[in-house]
Amino acid sequence: MTTATAHQPTSDKPKAVPGRSVIFKIKRCDGPGKPFRWESFKVPTEPGSNVISCLKWIAANPTTTDGKQTTPVVWDSGCLEEVCGACTMVINGRVRQSCSCLIDDYAPREGDTVTLEPMSKFPVIRDLWVDRERMFNALERVKGWVPIDGTYNLGAGPQESPEHQQMRYALSECMTCGCCLEACPQFLKEEDPKNWDTAFIGAQAISQARYFNEHETGARLKGDRMDVLTGPGGVSDCGNAQNCVKVCPKHIPLTESIGAVGRSATVHAIKKFFLGH
Ligand code: SF4
Ligand code: SF4
Ligand code: FES
């Protein structure tokens, strides 16, 4: 299982050997419902190589270390600068973005091995490419937007203190990558979309609900968001293991968000009990 304490590069790693070859051990799958298998590839590296550049090399040279011709490995990516979250996978046991994963840090010696696996909490489409739709479904459930009618100029928005802006800015950086969900012991893989609305919704959607609740106009939908977050699979399902905050590449204060939404959930539940709304 992916954990926050799995292998990470450290500053006392040996200096990277120039011109070395690295073994990529990749967990492969030909499509939804198909069995997994492992294949290894020997890849020559250059200074500054990252996992994506090595995957590109493998795509052009799909021969395994035991000389077998195979299909090119499939993965997803977009921005190549740790902004879109599409390239997230499990690298040497730790979930992270492959575009920003430098081989000099992970495999500095000749023959070092880098293990690549798809995230385990999302359905695999093929090889390292997973379907992240469940996260977008969660954002829809918590109404992750500011309700504004029309496209005309609405004038200046509500005033917000710099401190409040800064707090919300940190939350706005979420790229829906899935690292926090992959590392969370409470967030379970649910292949069937019918189960998505009752299984634990996870730190990503909880934090985004806080982000939009904290916006003066966005707060108009706070009641609807809190209905979801106090329902089945809501914030009370968090077991406080704090793995999520340790793996978030954007350093989003997820446990702080979970605490804040937990407090709002209590107020919401009391209000509902006494006022009926
Ligand atoms: S603190 Fe909650 S959301 Fe974060 S990893 Fe733990 S159980 Fe999951
Ligand atoms: S909260 Fe962090 S780890 Fe979770 S989806 Fe957003 S950016 Fe990724
Ligand atoms: S390709 Fe966008 S985060 Fe890696």
PDB file of C-alpha atoms and ligand atoms in Angstrom:
ATOM      1  CA  MET A   1       0.000   0.000   0.000  1.00  0.00           C
ATOM      2  CA  THR A   2       1.145   3.556  -0.665  1.00  0.00           C
ATOM      3  CA  THR A   3       2.340   5.293   2.452  1.00  0.00           C
ATOM      4  CA  ALA A   4       3.785   8.658   3.196  1.00  0.00           C
ATOM      5  CA  THR A   5       6.853   7.057   4.723  1.00  0.00           C
ATOM      6  CA  ALA A   6       7.874   5.021   1.689  1.00  0.00           C
ATOM      7  CA  HIS A   7      11.158   5.660  -0.144  1.00  0.00           C
ATOM      8  CA  GLN A   8      11.935   9.305  -0.822  1.00  0.00           C
ATOM      9  CA  PRO A   9      15.160  10.822  -2.105  1.00  0.00           C
ATOM     10  CA  THR A  10      17.302  12.314   0.630  1.00  0.00           C
ATOM     11  CA  SER A  11      20.086  14.891   0.508  1.00  0.00           C
ATOM     12  CA  ASP A  12      22.739  12.267   1.488  1.00  0.00           C
ATOM     13  CA  LYS A  13      22.134  10.254  -1.711  1.00  0.00           C
ATOM     14  CA  PRO A  14      25.229   9.482  -3.814  1.00  0.00           C
ATOM     15  CA  LYS A  15      26.034  11.836  -6.679  1.00  0.00           C
ATOM     16  CA  ALA A  16      24.341  10.744  -9.913  1.00  0.00           C
ATOM     17  CA  VAL A  17      26.618   8.786 -12.272  1.00  0.00           C
ATOM     18  CA  PRO A  18      26.530  10.411 -15.742  1.00  0.00           C
ATOM     19  CA  GLY A  19      25.512   8.217 -18.692  1.00  0.00           C
ATOM     20  CA  ARG A  20      24.187   5.402 -16.481  1.00  0.00           C
ATOM     21  CA  SER A  21      21.324   3.065 -17.323  1.00  0.00           C
ATOM     22  CA  VAL A  22      18.416   2.586 -14.958  1.00  0.00           C
ATOM     23  CA  ILE A  23      15.979  -0.312 -14.738  1.00  0.00           C
ATOM     24  CA  PHE A  24      12.300   0.644 -14.851  1.00  0.00           C
ATOM     25  CA  LYS A  25      10.073  -2.018 -13.334  1.00  0.00           C
ATOM     26  CA  ILE A  26       6.556  -1.200 -14.456  1.00  0.00           C
ATOM     27  CA  LYS A  27       3.215  -2.650 -13.362  1.00  0.00           C
ATOM     28  CA  ARG A  28       1.252  -3.068 -16.562  1.00  0.00           C
ATOM     29  CA  CYS A  29      -2.379  -3.736 -17.438  1.00  0.00           C
ATOM     30  CA  ASP A  30      -3.893  -3.907 -20.931  1.00  0.00           C
ATOM     31  CA  GLY A  31      -7.269  -2.441 -19.968  1.00  0.00           C
ATOM     32  CA  PRO A  32     -10.105  -2.313 -17.404  1.00  0.00           C
ATOM     33  CA  GLY A  33     -10.620  -5.703 -15.788  1.00  0.00           C
ATOM     34  CA  LYS A  34      -7.490  -7.204 -17.395  1.00  0.00           C
ATOM     35  CA  PRO A  35      -4.796  -8.838 -15.211  1.00  0.00           C
ATOM     36  CA  PHE A  36      -1.689  -6.986 -14.055  1.00  0.00           C
ATOM     37  CA  ARG A  37       1.829  -8.054 -15.014  1.00  0.00           C
ATOM     38  CA  TRP A  38       5.304  -6.630 -14.384  1.00  0.00           C
ATOM     39  CA  GLU A  39       7.771  -5.721 -17.123  1.00  0.00           C
ATOM     40  CA  SER A  40      11.287  -4.281 -16.815  1.00  0.00           C
ATOM     41  CA  PHE A  41      13.119  -1.975 -19.187  1.00  0.00           C
ATOM     42  CA  LYS A  42      16.736  -0.812 -19.209  1.00  0.00           C
ATOM     43  CA  VAL A  43      16.776   2.900 -19.978  1.00  0.00           C
ATOM     44  CA  PRO A  44      19.815   5.110 -20.682  1.00  0.00           C
ATOM     45  CA  THR A  45      19.547   8.395 -18.777  1.00  0.00           C
ATOM     46  CA  GLU A  46      20.815  11.916 -19.316  1.00  0.00           C
ATOM     47  CA  PRO A  47      21.380  14.620 -16.709  1.00  0.00           C
ATOM     48  CA  GLY A  48      17.949  16.040 -15.877  1.00  0.00           C
ATOM     49  CA  SER A  49      16.009  12.960 -17.064  1.00  0.00           C
ATOM     50  CA  ASN A  50      12.658  12.593 -15.383  1.00  0.00           C
ATOM     51  CA  VAL A  51      10.220   9.691 -15.277  1.00  0.00           C
ATOM     52  CA  ILE A  52       8.241  11.024 -18.253  1.00  0.00           C
ATOM     53  CA  SER A  53      11.333  11.368 -20.453  1.00  0.00           C
ATOM     54  CA  CYS A  54      12.246   7.760 -19.587  1.00  0.00           C
ATOM     55  CA  LEU A  55       8.693   6.602 -20.389  1.00  0.00           C
ATOM     56  CA  LYS A  56       9.036   8.329 -23.763  1.00  0.00           C
ATOM     57  CA  TRP A  57      12.264   6.411 -24.359  1.00  0.00           C
ATOM     58  CA  ILE A  58      10.475   3.164 -23.476  1.00  0.00           C
ATOM     59  CA  ALA A  59       7.598   4.055 -25.846  1.00  0.00           C
ATOM     60  CA  ALA A  60      10.147   4.346 -28.664  1.00  0.00           C
ATOM     61  CA  ASN A  61      12.016   1.180 -27.587  1.00  0.00           C
ATOM     62  CA  PRO A  62       9.442  -1.230 -26.144  1.00  0.00           C
ATOM     63  CA  THR A  63      11.777  -4.174 -25.492  1.00  0.00           C
ATOM     64  CA  THR A  64      11.983  -5.681 -22.004  1.00  0.00           C
ATOM     65  CA  THR A  65      15.228  -6.512 -20.184  1.00  0.00           C
ATOM     66  CA  ASP A  66      14.769 -10.180 -21.192  1.00  0.00           C
ATOM     67  CA  GLY A  67      14.632  -9.201 -24.874  1.00  0.00           C
ATOM     68  CA  LYS A  68      10.859  -9.517 -25.365  1.00  0.00           C
ATOM     69  CA  GLN A  69       9.135  -7.084 -27.768  1.00  0.00           C
ATOM     70  CA  THR A  70       6.124  -5.579 -26.007  1.00  0.00           C
ATOM     71  CA  THR A  71       3.640  -2.727 -26.406  1.00  0.00           C
ATOM     72  CA  PRO A  72       4.630   0.834 -25.455  1.00  0.00           C
ATOM     73  CA  VAL A  73       3.737   1.694 -21.842  1.00  0.00           C
ATOM     74  CA  VAL A  74       0.752   4.058 -21.563  1.00  0.00           C
ATOM     75  CA  TRP A  75       0.593   6.978 -19.141  1.00  0.00           C
ATOM     76  CA  ASP A  76      -1.235  10.301 -18.847  1.00  0.00           C
ATOM     77  CA  SER A  77       0.261  13.778 -18.679  1.00  0.00           C
ATOM     78  CA  GLY A  78      -0.563  17.336 -19.606  1.00  0.00           C
ATOM     79  CA  CYS A  79       1.338  20.307 -18.254  1.00  0.00           C
ATOM     80  CA  LEU A  80       4.716  18.650 -17.539  1.00  0.00           C
ATOM     81  CA  GLU A  81       5.234  21.164 -14.716  1.00  0.00           C
ATOM     82  CA  GLU A  82       3.288  19.774 -11.747  1.00  0.00           C
ATOM     83  CA  VAL A  83       0.153  21.785 -12.385  1.00  0.00           C
ATOM     84  CA  CYS A  84      -2.427  19.451 -13.968  1.00  0.00           C
ATOM     85  CA  GLY A  85      -2.023  16.347 -11.784  1.00  0.00           C
ATOM     86  CA  ALA A  86      -2.581  14.005 -14.749  1.00  0.00           C
ATOM     87  CA  CYS A  87       0.777  12.232 -14.510  1.00  0.00           C
ATOM     88  CA  THR A  88       0.354  11.113 -10.887  1.00  0.00           C
ATOM     89  CA  MET A  89       1.532   7.554 -10.205  1.00  0.00           C
ATOM     90  CA  VAL A  90       3.224   5.517  -7.481  1.00  0.00           C
ATOM     91  CA  ILE A  91       7.007   5.771  -7.834  1.00  0.00           C
ATOM     92  CA  ASN A  92       9.150   3.570  -5.613  1.00  0.00           C
ATOM     93  CA  GLY A  93       6.147   3.156  -3.326  1.00  0.00           C
ATOM     94  CA  ARG A  94       5.353   6.843  -3.005  1.00  0.00           C
ATOM     95  CA  VAL A  95       2.547   8.607  -4.832  1.00  0.00           C
ATOM     96  CA  ARG A  96       3.698  11.717  -6.708  1.00  0.00           C
ATOM     97  CA  GLN A  97       3.836  13.424 -10.103  1.00  0.00           C
ATOM     98  CA  SER A  98       6.064  11.682 -12.621  1.00  0.00           C
ATOM     99  CA  CYS A  99       6.844  14.880 -14.576  1.00  0.00           C
ATOM    100  CA  SER A 100       8.682  16.387 -11.609  1.00  0.00           C
ATOM    101  CA  CYS A 101      10.366  13.152 -10.508  1.00  0.00           C
ATOM    102  CA  LEU A 102      14.050  13.444 -11.367  1.00  0.00           C
ATOM    103  CA  ILE A 103      15.972  10.256 -12.020  1.00  0.00           C
ATOM    104  CA  ASP A 104      19.169  11.728 -10.568  1.00  0.00           C
ATOM    105  CA  ASP A 105      17.391  11.789  -7.188  1.00  0.00           C
ATOM    106  CA  TYR A 106      15.665   8.420  -7.423  1.00  0.00           C
ATOM    107  CA  ALA A 107      18.251   6.267  -9.217  1.00  0.00           C
ATOM    108  CA  PRO A 108      21.717   7.843  -9.051  1.00  0.00           C
ATOM    109  CA  ARG A 109      23.766   4.645  -9.673  1.00  0.00           C
ATOM    110  CA  GLU A 110      24.212   2.384 -12.679  1.00  0.00           C
ATOM    111  CA  GLY A 111      21.547  -0.344 -12.578  1.00  0.00           C
ATOM    112  CA  ASP A 112      19.365   1.301  -9.893  1.00  0.00           C
ATOM    113  CA  THR A 113      15.709   0.352 -10.147  1.00  0.00           C
ATOM    114  CA  VAL A 114      12.707   2.682 -10.347  1.00  0.00           C
ATOM    115  CA  THR A 115       9.330   1.025  -9.779  1.00  0.00           C
ATOM    116  CA  LEU A 116       6.251   2.540 -11.410  1.00  0.00           C
ATOM    117  CA  GLU A 117       2.679   1.578 -10.529  1.00  0.00           C
ATOM    118  CA  PRO A 118      -0.696   3.144 -11.296  1.00  0.00           C
ATOM    119  CA  MET A 119      -2.532   4.683  -8.349  1.00  0.00           C
ATOM    120  CA  SER A 120      -4.443   1.904  -6.610  1.00  0.00           C
ATOM    121  CA  LYS A 121      -7.548   3.879  -5.604  1.00  0.00           C
ATOM    122  CA  PHE A 122      -8.752   4.672  -9.120  1.00  0.00           C
ATOM    123  CA  PRO A 123      -9.769   2.355 -11.976  1.00  0.00           C
ATOM    124  CA  VAL A 124      -6.885   1.641 -14.348  1.00  0.00           C
ATOM    125  CA  ILE A 125      -7.587   2.578 -17.951  1.00  0.00           C
ATOM    126  CA  ARG A 126      -4.300   1.172 -19.171  1.00  0.00           C
ATOM    127  CA  ASP A 127      -0.847   0.661 -17.587  1.00  0.00           C
ATOM    128  CA  LEU A 128      -0.072   3.811 -15.554  1.00  0.00           C
ATOM    129  CA  TRP A 129      -3.106   5.775 -16.746  1.00  0.00           C
ATOM    130  CA  VAL A 130      -6.030   5.865 -14.292  1.00  0.00           C
ATOM    131  CA  ASP A 131      -9.540   7.293 -14.412  1.00  0.00           C
ATOM    132  CA  ARG A 132      -9.758  10.210 -11.967  1.00  0.00           C
ATOM    133  CA  GLU A 133     -13.449  10.864 -12.618  1.00  0.00           C
ATOM    134  CA  ARG A 134     -14.407  10.021  -9.050  1.00  0.00           C
ATOM    135  CA  MET A 135     -12.574  13.126  -7.843  1.00  0.00           C
ATOM    136  CA  PHE A 136     -14.462  15.338 -10.274  1.00  0.00           C
ATOM    137  CA  ASN A 137     -17.702  13.668  -9.209  1.00  0.00           C
ATOM    138  CA  ALA A 138     -16.827  14.588  -5.606  1.00  0.00           C
ATOM    139  CA  LEU A 139     -16.257  18.215  -6.633  1.00  0.00           C
ATOM    140  CA  GLU A 140     -19.667  18.230  -8.300  1.00  0.00           C
ATOM    141  CA  ARG A 141     -21.252  16.795  -5.160  1.00  0.00           C
ATOM    142  CA  VAL A 142     -19.813  19.528  -2.940  1.00  0.00           C
ATOM    143  CA  LYS A 143     -20.705  22.185  -5.536  1.00  0.00           C
ATOM    144  CA  GLY A 144     -17.098  23.224  -6.013  1.00  0.00           C
ATOM    145  CA  TRP A 145     -17.891  26.545  -7.664  1.00  0.00           C
ATOM    146  CA  VAL A 146     -19.070  30.093  -6.979  1.00  0.00           C
ATOM    147  CA  PRO A 147     -22.701  30.585  -8.102  1.00  0.00           C
ATOM    148  CA  ILE A 148     -22.861  33.543 -10.496  1.00  0.00           C
ATOM    149  CA  ASP A 149     -25.702  34.212 -12.951  1.00  0.00           C
ATOM    150  CA  GLY A 150     -24.860  35.601 -16.377  1.00  0.00           C
ATOM    151  CA  THR A 151     -21.692  36.562 -18.170  1.00  0.00           C
ATOM    152  CA  TYR A 152     -22.067  40.354 -17.868  1.00  0.00           C
ATOM    153  CA  ASN A 153     -19.738  42.512 -15.797  1.00  0.00           C
ATOM    154  CA  LEU A 154     -20.805  42.213 -12.166  1.00  0.00           C
ATOM    155  CA  GLY A 155     -18.442  44.892 -10.913  1.00  0.00           C
ATOM    156  CA  ALA A 156     -15.987  44.541  -8.072  1.00  0.00           C
ATOM    157  CA  GLY A 157     -16.354  41.377  -6.006  1.00  0.00           C
ATOM    158  CA  PRO A 158     -16.718  41.303  -2.237  1.00  0.00           C
ATOM    159  CA  GLN A 159     -13.825  42.739  -0.237  1.00  0.00           C
ATOM    160  CA  GLU A 160     -11.517  40.235   1.434  1.00  0.00           C
ATOM    161  CA  SER A 161      -8.607  40.836   3.797  1.00  0.00           C
ATOM    162  CA  PRO A 162      -5.106  39.916   2.544  1.00  0.00           C
ATOM    163  CA  GLU A 163      -4.850  37.260   5.293  1.00  0.00           C
ATOM    164  CA  HIS A 164      -8.099  35.653   4.184  1.00  0.00           C
ATOM    165  CA  GLN A 165      -7.032  35.809   0.533  1.00  0.00           C
ATOM    166  CA  GLN A 166      -3.771  34.128   1.426  1.00  0.00           C
ATOM    167  CA  MET A 167      -5.564  31.355   3.312  1.00  0.00           C
ATOM    168  CA  ARG A 168      -7.885  30.732   0.348  1.00  0.00           C
ATOM    169  CA  TYR A 169      -5.041  30.981  -2.148  1.00  0.00           C
ATOM    170  CA  ALA A 170      -3.305  28.011  -0.515  1.00  0.00           C
ATOM    171  CA  LEU A 171      -6.495  25.963  -0.880  1.00  0.00           C
ATOM    172  CA  SER A 172      -6.970  27.076  -4.500  1.00  0.00           C
ATOM    173  CA  GLU A 173      -3.775  25.322  -5.547  1.00  0.00           C
ATOM    174  CA  CYS A 174      -5.344  21.860  -5.517  1.00  0.00           C
ATOM    175  CA  MET A 175      -4.749  20.215  -8.912  1.00  0.00           C
ATOM    176  CA  THR A 176      -7.036  17.205  -8.328  1.00  0.00           C
ATOM    177  CA  CYS A 177      -4.030  14.913  -8.590  1.00  0.00           C
ATOM    178  CA  GLY A 178      -5.297  12.249  -6.177  1.00  0.00           C
ATOM    179  CA  CYS A 179      -2.151  11.888  -4.027  1.00  0.00           C
ATOM    180  CA  CYS A 180      -4.088  12.636  -0.820  1.00  0.00           C
ATOM    181  CA  LEU A 181      -6.682   9.993  -1.701  1.00  0.00           C
ATOM    182  CA  GLU A 182      -4.138   7.368  -2.705  1.00  0.00           C
ATOM    183  CA  ALA A 183      -2.412   7.741   0.680  1.00  0.00           C
ATOM    184  CA  CYS A 184      -5.613   7.832   2.772  1.00  0.00           C
ATOM    185  CA  PRO A 185      -6.502   4.577   4.567  1.00  0.00           C
ATOM    186  CA  GLN A 186     -10.168   5.652   4.761  1.00  0.00           C
ATOM    187  CA  PHE A 187     -10.509   6.341   1.035  1.00  0.00           C
ATOM    188  CA  LEU A 188     -11.301   2.980  -0.508  1.00  0.00           C
ATOM    189  CA  LYS A 189     -11.252   1.969  -4.123  1.00  0.00           C
ATOM    190  CA  GLU A 190     -14.826   1.905  -5.455  1.00  0.00           C
ATOM    191  CA  GLU A 191     -15.040   0.739  -9.057  1.00  0.00           C
ATOM    192  CA  ASP A 192     -18.822   1.119  -9.129  1.00  0.00           C
ATOM    193  CA  PRO A 193     -19.877   4.802  -9.487  1.00  0.00           C
ATOM    194  CA  LYS A 194     -23.081   3.939  -7.567  1.00  0.00           C
ATOM    195  CA  ASN A 195     -20.921   3.619  -4.432  1.00  0.00           C
ATOM    196  CA  TRP A 196     -19.031   6.887  -4.899  1.00  0.00           C
ATOM    197  CA  ASP A 197     -21.725   8.962  -3.177  1.00  0.00           C
ATOM    198  CA  THR A 198     -21.680   6.940   0.043  1.00  0.00           C
ATOM    199  CA  ALA A 199     -17.976   6.030   0.351  1.00  0.00           C
ATOM    200  CA  PHE A 200     -15.611   8.463   2.123  1.00  0.00           C
ATOM    201  CA  ILE A 201     -15.319  11.552  -0.065  1.00  0.00           C
ATOM    202  CA  GLY A 202     -11.687  12.267   0.906  1.00  0.00           C
ATOM    203  CA  ALA A 203      -9.507  15.241   1.789  1.00  0.00           C
ATOM    204  CA  GLN A 204      -9.452  16.804  -1.690  1.00  0.00           C
ATOM    205  CA  ALA A 205     -13.208  17.490  -1.851  1.00  0.00           C
ATOM    206  CA  ILE A 206     -13.407  18.436   1.840  1.00  0.00           C
ATOM    207  CA  SER A 207     -10.698  21.054   1.360  1.00  0.00           C
ATOM    208  CA  GLN A 208     -12.305  22.380  -1.823  1.00  0.00           C
ATOM    209  CA  ALA A 209     -15.658  22.678  -0.034  1.00  0.00           C
ATOM    210  CA  ARG A 210     -13.894  24.816   2.581  1.00  0.00           C
ATOM    211  CA  TYR A 211     -12.306  26.892  -0.183  1.00  0.00           C
ATOM    212  CA  PHE A 212     -15.697  27.740  -1.707  1.00  0.00           C
ATOM    213  CA  ASN A 213     -17.459  28.113   1.663  1.00  0.00           C
ATOM    214  CA  GLU A 214     -14.879  30.756   2.569  1.00  0.00           C
ATOM    215  CA  HIS A 215     -15.741  32.842  -0.503  1.00  0.00           C
ATOM    216  CA  GLU A 216     -18.434  35.422   0.256  1.00  0.00           C
ATOM    217  CA  THR A 217     -20.489  34.544  -2.828  1.00  0.00           C
ATOM    218  CA  GLY A 218     -19.481  30.878  -2.787  1.00  0.00           C
ATOM    219  CA  ALA A 219     -20.883  30.665   0.767  1.00  0.00           C
ATOM    220  CA  ARG A 220     -24.400  30.871  -0.690  1.00  0.00           C
ATOM    221  CA  LEU A 221     -24.078  27.141  -1.388  1.00  0.00           C
ATOM    222  CA  LYS A 222     -22.537  26.316   1.981  1.00  0.00           C
ATOM    223  CA  GLY A 223     -25.703  24.592   3.267  1.00  0.00           C
ATOM    224  CA  ASP A 224     -25.787  22.263   0.240  1.00  0.00           C
ATOM    225  CA  ARG A 225     -22.082  21.467   0.660  1.00  0.00           C
ATOM    226  CA  MET A 226     -22.513  20.763   4.354  1.00  0.00           C
ATOM    227  CA  ASP A 227     -25.499  18.500   3.652  1.00  0.00           C
ATOM    228  CA  VAL A 228     -23.136  16.305   1.620  1.00  0.00           C
ATOM    229  CA  LEU A 229     -20.280  16.538   4.102  1.00  0.00           C
ATOM    230  CA  THR A 230     -22.477  15.618   7.081  1.00  0.00           C
ATOM    231  CA  GLY A 231     -24.035  12.721   5.152  1.00  0.00           C
ATOM    232  CA  PRO A 232     -22.725   9.223   4.395  1.00  0.00           C
ATOM    233  CA  GLY A 233     -19.021   9.249   3.499  1.00  0.00           C
ATOM    234  CA  GLY A 234     -18.696  12.801   4.804  1.00  0.00           C
ATOM    235  CA  VAL A 235     -16.112  14.488   6.986  1.00  0.00           C
ATOM    236  CA  SER A 236     -16.808  12.309  10.045  1.00  0.00           C
ATOM    237  CA  ASP A 237     -15.388   9.284   8.166  1.00  0.00           C
ATOM    238  CA  CYS A 238     -11.892  10.822   8.322  1.00  0.00           C
ATOM    239  CA  GLY A 239      -9.791   8.744  10.685  1.00  0.00           C
ATOM    240  CA  ASN A 240      -7.256  11.546  11.247  1.00  0.00           C
ATOM    241  CA  ALA A 241      -4.307   9.437  10.029  1.00  0.00           C
ATOM    242  CA  GLN A 242      -2.885  12.605   8.398  1.00  0.00           C
ATOM    243  CA  ASN A 243      -1.285  10.742   5.494  1.00  0.00           C
ATOM    244  CA  CYS A 244      -3.037  13.119   3.109  1.00  0.00           C
ATOM    245  CA  VAL A 245      -1.256  16.253   4.257  1.00  0.00           C
ATOM    246  CA  LYS A 246       2.144  14.520   4.103  1.00  0.00           C
ATOM    247  CA  VAL A 247       1.853  13.604   0.421  1.00  0.00           C
ATOM    248  CA  CYS A 248       0.094  16.671  -0.995  1.00  0.00           C
ATOM    249  CA  PRO A 249       2.535  18.106  -3.562  1.00  0.00           C
ATOM    250  CA  LYS A 250       0.980  21.558  -3.179  1.00  0.00           C
ATOM    251  CA  HIS A 251       1.377  21.553   0.603  1.00  0.00           C
ATOM    252  CA  ILE A 252      -2.301  22.276   1.085  1.00  0.00           C
ATOM    253  CA  PRO A 253      -3.157  22.356   4.811  1.00  0.00           C
ATOM    254  CA  LEU A 254      -5.550  19.431   4.457  1.00  0.00           C
ATOM    255  CA  THR A 255      -5.821  18.501   8.121  1.00  0.00           C
ATOM    256  CA  GLU A 256      -6.588  22.145   8.937  1.00  0.00           C
ATOM    257  CA  SER A 257      -9.340  22.044   6.280  1.00  0.00           C
ATOM    258  CA  ILE A 258     -10.705  18.797   7.687  1.00  0.00           C
ATOM    259  CA  GLY A 259     -10.765  20.355  11.185  1.00  0.00           C
ATOM    260  CA  ALA A 260     -12.494  23.521   9.905  1.00  0.00           C
ATOM    261  CA  VAL A 261     -15.093  21.568   7.912  1.00  0.00           C
ATOM    262  CA  GLY A 262     -15.615  19.247  10.902  1.00  0.00           C
ATOM    263  CA  ARG A 263     -16.470  22.271  13.073  1.00  0.00           C
ATOM    264  CA  SER A 264     -18.817  23.643  10.385  1.00  0.00           C
ATOM    265  CA  ALA A 265     -20.437  20.219  10.197  1.00  0.00           C
ATOM    266  CA  THR A 266     -21.240  20.330  13.921  1.00  0.00           C
ATOM    267  CA  VAL A 267     -22.795  23.809  13.615  1.00  0.00           C
ATOM    268  CA  HIS A 268     -24.705  22.700  10.514  1.00  0.00           C
ATOM    269  CA  ALA A 269     -26.069  19.608  12.257  1.00  0.00           C
ATOM    270  CA  ILE A 270     -27.174  21.605  15.340  1.00  0.00           C
ATOM    271  CA  LYS A 271     -28.870  24.239  13.152  1.00  0.00           C
ATOM    272  CA  LYS A 272     -30.625  21.552  11.175  1.00  0.00           C
ATOM    273  CA  PHE A 273     -31.824  19.870  14.352  1.00  0.00           C
ATOM    274  CA  PHE A 274     -33.274  23.042  15.891  1.00  0.00           C
ATOM    275  CA  LEU A 275     -34.291  25.023  12.816  1.00  0.00           C
ATOM    276  CA  GLY A 276     -34.907  22.226  10.361  1.00  0.00           C
ATOM    277  CA  HIS A 277     -32.678  23.751   7.640  1.00  0.00           C
TER     278      HIS A 277
HETATM  279  S1  SF4 B   1      -6.534  12.706   7.863  1.00  0.00           S
HETATM  280 FE1  SF4 B   1      -8.444  11.876   7.075  1.00  0.00          FE
HETATM  281  S2  SF4 B   1      -8.420  12.364   4.915  1.00  0.00           S
HETATM  282 FE2  SF4 B   1      -6.310  12.576   5.657  1.00  0.00          FE
HETATM  283  S3  SF4 B   1      -5.371  10.586   5.295  1.00  0.00           S
HETATM  284 FE3  SF4 B   1      -6.201  10.564   7.324  1.00  0.00          FE
HETATM  285  S4  SF4 B   1      -8.228   9.654   7.138  1.00  0.00           S
HETATM  286 FE4  SF4 B   1      -7.572  10.306   5.113  1.00  0.00          FE
HETATM  287  S1  SF4 B   2      -5.310  18.274  -2.024  1.00  0.00           S
HETATM  288 FE1  SF4 B   2      -3.172  18.037  -2.720  1.00  0.00          FE
HETATM  289  S2  SF4 B   2      -2.880  15.848  -2.918  1.00  0.00           S
HETATM  290 FE2  SF4 B   2      -5.076  16.190  -2.809  1.00  0.00          FE
HETATM  291  S3  SF4 B   2      -5.770  16.310  -4.908  1.00  0.00           S
HETATM  292 FE3  SF4 B   2      -5.342  18.415  -4.241  1.00  0.00          FE
HETATM  293  S4  SF4 B   2      -3.200  18.814  -4.814  1.00  0.00           S
HETATM  294 FE4  SF4 B   2      -3.515  16.597  -4.926  1.00  0.00          FE
HETATM  295  S1  FES B   3       2.005  16.441 -16.385  1.00  0.00           S
HETATM  296 FE1  FES B   3       0.806  17.874 -15.259  1.00  0.00          FE
HETATM  297  S2  FES B   3       1.401  17.457 -13.205  1.00  0.00           S
HETATM  298 FE2  FES B   3       2.714  16.189 -14.371  1.00  0.00          FE
END
